[in-house]
Amino acid sequence: MPQAIFLKNGRIIDPVNKVDKKGGLLIEKGRIKAIFTARQKPGPLPKNLLSIDLRGKWVVPGLIDMHVHLREPGEEHKETIASGTMAAAAGGFSAVACMPNTIPVNDSQSVTRLILEKAASAHARVYPVGAISKGLQGISLAEFGEMKKAGAVAVTDDGRPVMDSQLMRRALEYASNYKILIISHSEESSLTRNGAMNEGFISTSMGLKGIPHIAEEIMVYRDLALADYTGCRLHLAHISTRESVNLIRQAKKRGCPVTAETAPHYFTLTEESVKDYNTNAKMNPPLRTREDRAAIIAAIKDGTIDVIATDHAPHSVLEKDIEFDQAANGIIGLETAVPLAFALFRKGHINATRLVELLSCNPARILGIRGGSLGIGAEADITVIDPEQNFVLQEQDILSLSKNSPFIGSRLQGRAVLTLCGGKITHNLISP
Ligand SMILES: [Zn+2]
Ligand SMILES: [Zn+2]
């Protein structure tokens, strides 16, 4: 391993420090040693230097995916911490937050610790997210303080809603005492039961039971009301509908302490992808209408949505290669997030700064973790994106153990070509 790495001639984009300039970045002992503009001479460089020319490429703070299912412990045939973080690095992520619906559930310090032990040798930083309720049962609260002490950065019952409003209220209050983030999977489950896709004309014509958009919006409304009432901070996961973003926009205007994320599939695809019964278009919340997709893009543009997170949900063919209404929900997302988000830039919806905020700065700030900027002295978590590179996603190139992606065979543009985590190269498509 070289003593030092010099990333030169790239476009350095660091929204937190208000930087967007051509220049070079020197990394030594895993940290950012110096940043040079294109005109500055870097002076004497250290020996044993790996110099990488990044002409035409973007150099941005390491991307952070705050919504990932790593499946370990318990379902290692779908994904492991090792394989999931390898996929993360390949997709340009230097850090991920992993959801607690493993087997056993991460509802205690012992499971949180186990995840962190395994993550010590992983290809990206792993931030465990604990459960809100013990066993995700929705009955009694898990030990937030213990999990936080062990390293958890947030709590959620993701995969399931917290249906009991009093429990959710207590969770918000308890979490604010421990300064840990609550993430809501917003779903009114009595309205979604047995539903397989978005409810509407297409679900009716296909003979599939629908999930109405109000199932999400009712819970978004409830959780915003609880956040208002308690004054406690709330983060809403995978927002997918027009009325949800309207509610969040109003809530932010009145000062409600809320942040929100969406996933790339909600601003890329619509329910029309389900038409050929492709189970890789089945997720929860389901793909919505064109109007919903337009509203999600508008919310990304105006700041109503703070974060793009993948909801990376690996499933094996056993769970996906079956009848549509029986198939598991979710798709993998780590290796396609950058090009799908980059399409928002390419189509002129957002600028480069905003793209980096959505994928790095905001998740770092919301979770209260390191990263999200390129300050001198900071650990060198860095992603390099080639805005010109396009590629066809091939199943055999996917590093995730599961291949459940609706984007296999699609031509994608904008690719993470180099990822560094703590100064270590974890992904490299640029020949040195
Ligand atoms: Zn969820
Ligand atoms: Zn999820």
CSV table of N, CA, C and O in Angstrom, one decimal, residues 66-69 71 99-101 129-133 136 138 154-164 168 171-172 181-193 195 211 213-224 226 234-240 244 248 258-261 263 265-266 283-286 288 311 313 315 329-330:
chain,number,residue,atom,x,y,z
A,66,MET,N,-28.0,5.8,4.0
A,66,MET,CA,-28.5,5.6,5.4
A,66,MET,C,-29.7,4.6,5.5
A,66,MET,O,-30.3,4.5,6.6
A,67,HIS,N,-29.9,3.8,4.4
A,67,HIS,CA,-31.0,2.8,4.5
A,67,HIS,C,-30.6,1.6,3.7
A,67,HIS,O,-30.9,1.5,2.5
A,68,VAL,N,-30.0,0.6,4.4
A,68,VAL,CA,-29.5,-0.6,3.8
A,68,VAL,C,-29.9,-1.8,4.6
A,68,VAL,O,-29.8,-1.7,5.9
A,69,HIS,N,-30.3,-2.9,4.0
A,69,HIS,CA,-30.5,-4.2,4.7
A,69,HIS,C,-29.3,-5.1,4.4
A,69,HIS,O,-29.2,-5.5,3.2
A,71,ARG,N,-28.7,-8.1,6.0
A,71,ARG,CA,-29.2,-9.5,6.2
A,71,ARG,C,-28.3,-10.3,7.2
A,71,ARG,O,-28.6,-11.5,7.3
A,99,MET,N,-30.3,-1.7,8.7
A,99,MET,CA,-31.6,-1.8,9.3
A,99,MET,C,-31.6,-3.0,10.3
A,99,MET,O,-30.9,-4.0,10.1
A,100,PRO,N,-32.5,-3.0,11.3
A,100,PRO,CA,-32.4,-4.0,12.4
A,100,PRO,C,-33.2,-5.3,12.1
A,100,PRO,O,-33.2,-6.1,13.0
A,101,ASN,N,-33.9,-5.4,10.9
A,101,ASN,CA,-34.7,-6.6,10.8
A,101,ASN,C,-33.9,-7.8,10.3
A,101,ASN,O,-34.2,-8.5,9.4
A,129,VAL,N,-28.4,0.3,12.9
A,129,VAL,CA,-29.6,1.0,13.4
A,129,VAL,C,-30.4,0.0,14.2
A,129,VAL,O,-30.6,-1.2,13.7
A,130,GLY,N,-30.7,0.3,15.4
A,130,GLY,CA,-31.4,-0.6,16.3
A,130,GLY,C,-32.9,-0.6,16.1
A,130,GLY,O,-33.5,0.2,15.3
A,131,ALA,N,-33.6,-1.5,16.7
A,131,ALA,CA,-35.1,-1.6,16.6
A,131,ALA,C,-35.7,-0.5,17.6
A,131,ALA,O,-35.2,-0.2,18.6
A,132,ILE,N,-36.9,-0.1,17.2
A,132,ILE,CA,-37.7,0.7,18.1
A,132,ILE,C,-38.4,-0.2,19.2
A,132,ILE,O,-38.3,0.1,20.4
A,133,SER,N,-39.0,-1.3,18.7
A,133,SER,CA,-39.7,-2.2,19.7
A,133,SER,C,-38.9,-3.5,19.7
A,133,SER,O,-38.3,-4.0,18.7
A,136,LEU,N,-39.2,-6.2,17.1
A,136,LEU,CA,-40.0,-5.5,16.0
A,136,LEU,C,-41.5,-5.9,16.2
A,136,LEU,O,-42.3,-5.9,15.3
A,138,GLY,N,-43.7,-4.3,18.1
A,138,GLY,CA,-44.6,-3.2,18.2
A,138,GLY,C,-45.3,-3.1,19.6
A,138,GLY,O,-46.3,-2.5,19.7
A,154,ALA,N,-29.3,5.1,15.2
A,154,ALA,CA,-30.7,5.5,15.0
A,154,ALA,C,-31.5,4.2,15.4
A,154,ALA,O,-30.9,3.2,15.6
A,155,VAL,N,-32.8,4.4,15.5
A,155,VAL,CA,-33.7,3.3,15.7
A,155,VAL,C,-34.9,3.3,14.8
A,155,VAL,O,-35.4,4.4,14.4
A,156,THR,N,-35.4,2.2,14.4
A,156,THR,CA,-36.5,2.0,13.5
A,156,THR,C,-37.1,0.6,13.6
A,156,THR,O,-36.3,-0.3,14.0
A,157,ASP,N,-38.4,0.4,13.3
A,157,ASP,CA,-38.9,-0.9,13.1
A,157,ASP,C,-39.0,-1.2,11.6
A,157,ASP,O,-39.8,-2.1,11.2
A,158,ASP,N,-38.2,-0.6,10.8
A,158,ASP,CA,-38.3,-0.7,9.3
A,158,ASP,C,-38.6,-2.1,8.8
A,158,ASP,O,-38.0,-3.0,9.3
A,159,GLY,N,-39.5,-2.1,7.8
A,159,GLY,CA,-40.0,-3.4,7.4
A,159,GLY,C,-41.4,-3.4,7.9
A,159,GLY,O,-42.3,-4.0,7.3
A,160,ARG,N,-41.6,-2.8,9.1
A,160,ARG,CA,-43.0,-2.8,9.7
A,160,ARG,C,-43.2,-1.4,10.2
A,160,ARG,O,-42.3,-0.7,10.7
A,161,PRO,N,-44.4,-1.0,10.3
A,161,PRO,CA,-44.7,0.3,10.9
A,161,PRO,C,-44.9,0.1,12.4
A,161,PRO,O,-45.1,-1.0,12.9
A,162,VAL,N,-44.7,1.2,13.2
A,162,VAL,CA,-45.1,1.1,14.6
A,162,VAL,C,-46.6,1.5,14.6
A,162,VAL,O,-46.9,2.7,14.5
A,163,MET,N,-47.5,0.6,14.7
A,163,MET,CA,-48.9,0.9,14.6
A,163,MET,C,-49.5,1.6,15.8
A,163,MET,O,-50.4,2.4,15.7
A,164,ASP,N,-48.9,1.3,17.0
A,164,ASP,CA,-49.4,1.8,18.3
A,164,ASP,C,-48.9,3.2,18.4
A,164,ASP,O,-47.7,3.5,18.6
A,168,MET,N,-45.3,4.9,19.6
A,168,MET,CA,-44.5,5.8,18.8
A,168,MET,C,-44.2,7.1,19.5
A,168,MET,O,-43.1,7.7,19.4
A,171,ALA,N,-41.6,6.4,22.0
A,171,ALA,CA,-40.3,6.2,21.3
A,171,ALA,C,-39.6,7.5,20.9
A,171,ALA,O,-38.4,7.7,21.1
A,172,LEU,N,-40.4,8.5,20.4
A,172,LEU,CA,-39.9,9.8,20.1
A,172,LEU,C,-39.3,10.5,21.3
A,172,LEU,O,-38.2,11.0,21.3
A,181,LEU,N,-31.7,9.0,16.6
A,181,LEU,CA,-32.7,9.4,15.6
A,181,LEU,C,-33.7,8.3,15.5
A,181,LEU,O,-33.4,7.1,15.5
A,182,ILE,N,-35.0,8.7,15.4
A,182,ILE,CA,-36.1,7.8,15.1
A,182,ILE,C,-36.3,7.9,13.6
A,182,ILE,O,-36.5,8.9,13.0
A,183,ILE,N,-36.4,6.7,12.9
A,183,ILE,CA,-36.7,6.6,11.5
A,183,ILE,C,-38.0,5.9,11.4
A,183,ILE,O,-38.2,4.7,11.9
A,184,SER,N,-39.0,6.5,10.7
A,184,SER,CA,-40.3,5.9,10.6
A,184,SER,C,-40.5,5.2,9.2
A,184,SER,O,-40.3,5.8,8.2
A,185,HIS,N,-40.9,4.0,9.3
A,185,HIS,CA,-41.4,3.3,8.1
A,185,HIS,C,-42.9,3.5,8.1
A,185,HIS,O,-43.6,2.9,8.9
A,186,SER,N,-43.3,4.5,7.3
A,186,SER,CA,-44.7,5.0,7.4
A,186,SER,C,-45.7,4.1,6.6
A,186,SER,O,-45.7,4.2,5.3
A,187,GLU,N,-46.4,3.3,7.2
A,187,GLU,CA,-47.4,2.4,6.6
A,187,GLU,C,-48.5,2.1,7.5
A,187,GLU,O,-48.3,1.7,8.6
A,188,GLU,N,-49.7,2.4,7.1
A,188,GLU,CA,-50.9,2.0,7.9
A,188,GLU,C,-51.3,0.6,7.5
A,188,GLU,O,-51.9,0.4,6.4
A,189,SER,N,-50.9,-0.4,8.3
A,189,SER,CA,-50.8,-1.8,7.8
A,189,SER,C,-52.2,-2.4,7.6
A,189,SER,O,-52.3,-3.4,6.8
A,190,SER,N,-53.3,-1.8,8.2
A,190,SER,CA,-54.6,-2.4,7.9
A,190,SER,C,-55.0,-2.1,6.5
A,190,SER,O,-55.9,-2.7,5.9
A,191,LEU,N,-54.4,-1.1,5.9
A,191,LEU,CA,-54.7,-0.7,4.5
A,191,LEU,C,-53.8,-1.4,3.5
A,191,LEU,O,-54.1,-1.4,2.3
A,192,THR,N,-52.7,-2.0,3.9
A,192,THR,CA,-51.8,-2.6,3.0
A,192,THR,C,-51.8,-4.1,2.9
A,192,THR,O,-51.2,-4.7,2.1
A,193,ARG,N,-52.6,-4.7,3.9
A,193,ARG,CA,-52.6,-6.1,4.0
A,193,ARG,C,-52.8,-6.9,2.7
A,193,ARG,O,-53.7,-6.6,2.0
A,195,GLY,N,-51.5,-6.5,0.0
A,195,GLY,CA,-51.4,-5.7,-1.2
A,195,GLY,C,-50.1,-6.0,-1.9
A,195,GLY,O,-49.1,-6.3,-1.3
A,211,ILE,N,-52.3,-1.4,-2.9
A,211,ILE,CA,-51.9,-0.7,-1.7
A,211,ILE,C,-52.2,0.8,-2.0
A,211,ILE,O,-51.5,1.4,-2.9
A,213,HIS,N,-52.3,4.8,-1.9
A,213,HIS,CA,-51.2,5.8,-1.4
A,213,HIS,C,-51.5,6.4,0.0
A,213,HIS,O,-50.6,6.7,0.7
A,214,ILE,N,-52.8,6.4,0.3
A,214,ILE,CA,-53.2,6.9,1.7
A,214,ILE,C,-52.6,6.1,2.8
A,214,ILE,O,-52.4,6.6,3.9
A,215,ALA,N,-52.3,4.8,2.5
A,215,ALA,CA,-51.7,4.0,3.6
A,215,ALA,C,-50.4,4.6,4.1
A,215,ALA,O,-50.0,4.5,5.2
A,216,GLU,N,-49.6,5.2,3.1
A,216,GLU,CA,-48.4,5.9,3.5
A,216,GLU,C,-48.7,7.2,4.2
A,216,GLU,O,-48.2,7.6,5.2
A,217,GLU,N,-49.6,7.9,3.5
A,217,GLU,CA,-49.9,9.3,3.9
A,217,GLU,C,-50.5,9.4,5.3
A,217,GLU,O,-50.1,10.4,6.1
A,218,ILE,N,-51.3,8.5,5.7
A,218,ILE,CA,-52.0,8.5,7.0
A,218,ILE,C,-50.9,8.4,8.1
A,218,ILE,O,-50.9,9.2,9.1
A,219,MET,N,-49.9,7.6,7.8
A,219,MET,CA,-48.8,7.4,8.8
A,219,MET,C,-47.8,8.6,8.8
A,219,MET,O,-47.3,9.0,9.9
A,220,VAL,N,-47.6,9.1,7.6
A,220,VAL,CA,-46.7,10.3,7.6
A,220,VAL,C,-47.4,11.4,8.4
A,220,VAL,O,-46.8,12.1,9.2
A,221,TYR,N,-48.7,11.6,8.2
A,221,TYR,CA,-49.5,12.6,8.9
A,221,TYR,C,-49.4,12.4,10.4
A,221,TYR,O,-49.1,13.3,11.2
A,222,ARG,N,-49.6,11.1,10.8
A,222,ARG,CA,-49.6,10.8,12.3
A,222,ARG,C,-48.2,11.1,12.9
A,222,ARG,O,-48.1,11.7,13.9
A,223,ASP,N,-47.1,10.7,12.2
A,223,ASP,CA,-45.8,10.8,12.7
A,223,ASP,C,-45.4,12.3,12.7
A,223,ASP,O,-44.7,12.7,13.7
A,224,LEU,N,-45.8,13.0,11.7
A,224,LEU,CA,-45.6,14.5,11.8
A,224,LEU,C,-46.3,15.1,12.9
A,224,LEU,O,-45.7,16.0,13.6
A,226,LEU,N,-47.1,13.7,15.7
A,226,LEU,CA,-46.4,13.3,17.0
A,226,LEU,C,-45.1,14.1,17.1
A,226,LEU,O,-44.7,14.5,18.3
A,234,LEU,N,-37.6,13.6,13.9
A,234,LEU,CA,-38.2,12.4,13.2
A,234,LEU,C,-37.6,12.4,11.8
A,234,LEU,O,-37.4,13.4,11.2
A,235,HIS,N,-37.2,11.2,11.4
A,235,HIS,CA,-36.8,11.0,10.0
A,235,HIS,C,-37.8,10.0,9.3
A,235,HIS,O,-38.0,8.9,9.8
A,236,LEU,N,-38.2,10.4,8.1
A,236,LEU,CA,-39.2,9.5,7.4
A,236,LEU,C,-38.5,8.8,6.3
A,236,LEU,O,-37.8,9.4,5.4
A,237,ALA,N,-38.6,7.5,6.3
A,237,ALA,CA,-37.9,6.6,5.3
A,237,ALA,C,-38.7,6.6,4.0
A,237,ALA,O,-40.0,6.8,4.0
A,238,HIS,N,-38.1,6.2,2.9
A,238,HIS,CA,-38.6,5.9,1.6
A,238,HIS,C,-40.0,6.5,1.3
A,238,HIS,O,-41.0,5.9,1.1
A,239,ILE,N,-40.0,7.9,1.2
A,239,ILE,CA,-41.2,8.6,0.8
A,239,ILE,C,-41.5,8.4,-0.7
A,239,ILE,O,-40.6,8.5,-1.5
A,240,SER,N,-42.8,8.1,-1.0
A,240,SER,CA,-43.1,7.7,-2.4
A,240,SER,C,-44.3,8.4,-3.0
A,240,SER,O,-44.6,8.2,-4.1
A,244,SER,N,-47.6,12.7,0.5
A,244,SER,CA,-46.6,12.6,1.6
A,244,SER,C,-45.7,13.8,1.5
A,244,SER,O,-45.4,14.5,2.5
A,248,ILE,N,-45.0,16.8,4.3
A,248,ILE,CA,-43.7,17.1,4.8
A,248,ILE,C,-43.3,18.6,4.5
A,248,ILE,O,-42.7,19.3,5.4
A,258,VAL,N,-38.4,17.6,11.2
A,258,VAL,CA,-38.5,16.4,10.4
A,258,VAL,C,-37.5,16.4,9.2
A,258,VAL,O,-37.2,17.5,8.7
A,259,THR,N,-37.0,15.3,8.9
A,259,THR,CA,-36.2,15.1,7.6
A,259,THR,C,-36.8,13.9,6.9
A,259,THR,O,-37.5,13.1,7.5
A,260,ALA,N,-36.4,13.8,5.6
A,260,ALA,CA,-37.1,12.7,4.8
A,260,ALA,C,-36.1,12.2,3.8
A,260,ALA,O,-35.3,13.0,3.3
A,261,GLU,N,-36.3,11.0,3.4
A,261,GLU,CA,-35.5,10.4,2.3
A,261,GLU,C,-36.5,9.7,1.3
A,261,GLU,O,-37.6,9.4,1.6
A,263,ALA,N,-36.0,6.9,-2.3
A,263,ALA,CA,-35.1,5.9,-2.9
A,263,ALA,C,-35.1,6.1,-4.4
A,263,ALA,O,-36.1,6.6,-5.0
A,265,HIS,N,-35.6,4.3,-6.9
A,265,HIS,CA,-36.7,3.7,-7.8
A,265,HIS,C,-37.9,4.6,-7.8
A,265,HIS,O,-38.7,4.6,-8.7
A,266,TYR,N,-38.1,5.4,-6.7
A,266,TYR,CA,-39.3,6.3,-6.7
A,266,TYR,C,-39.2,7.5,-7.6
A,266,TYR,O,-40.3,8.0,-8.0
A,283,MET,N,-42.0,-3.7,-4.5
A,283,MET,CA,-41.4,-3.2,-3.3
A,283,MET,C,-42.4,-2.5,-2.3
A,283,MET,O,-43.5,-2.4,-2.7
A,284,ASN,N,-42.0,-2.2,-1.1
A,284,ASN,CA,-42.9,-1.6,-0.2
A,284,ASN,C,-42.2,-0.4,0.5
A,284,ASN,O,-41.2,-0.5,1.1
A,285,PRO,N,-42.7,0.8,0.3
A,285,PRO,CA,-43.9,1.2,-0.5
A,285,PRO,C,-43.8,0.8,-2.0
A,285,PRO,O,-42.7,0.7,-2.5
A,286,PRO,N,-44.9,0.6,-2.6
A,286,PRO,CA,-44.9,0.2,-4.0
A,286,PRO,C,-44.5,1.3,-5.0
A,286,PRO,O,-44.6,2.5,-4.6
A,288,ARG,N,-45.2,4.0,-7.7
A,288,ARG,CA,-46.4,4.8,-7.7
A,288,ARG,C,-46.7,5.3,-9.1
A,288,ARG,O,-46.1,4.8,-10.1
A,311,ASP,N,-32.6,1.9,0.3
A,311,ASP,CA,-33.4,0.8,0.8
A,311,ASP,C,-33.0,-0.6,0.2
A,311,ASP,O,-33.8,-1.4,-0.2
A,313,ALA,N,-32.4,-4.0,-0.5
A,313,ALA,CA,-33.1,-5.1,0.1
A,313,ALA,C,-32.9,-6.4,-0.7
A,313,ALA,O,-33.6,-6.8,-1.5
A,315,HIS,N,-32.8,-10.1,-1.9
A,315,HIS,CA,-33.6,-11.3,-1.8
A,315,HIS,C,-33.1,-12.3,-2.8
A,315,HIS,O,-32.7,-12.0,-3.9
A,329,ASN,N,-40.8,-8.3,-1.0
A,329,ASN,CA,-40.7,-6.9,-1.4
A,329,ASN,C,-39.3,-6.4,-1.4
A,329,ASN,O,-38.5,-6.8,-0.5
A,330,GLY,N,-38.9,-5.6,-2.3
A,330,GLY,CA,-37.6,-4.9,-2.3
A,330,GLY,C,-36.7,-5.3,-3.4
A,330,GLY,O,-36.8,-6.3,-4.0
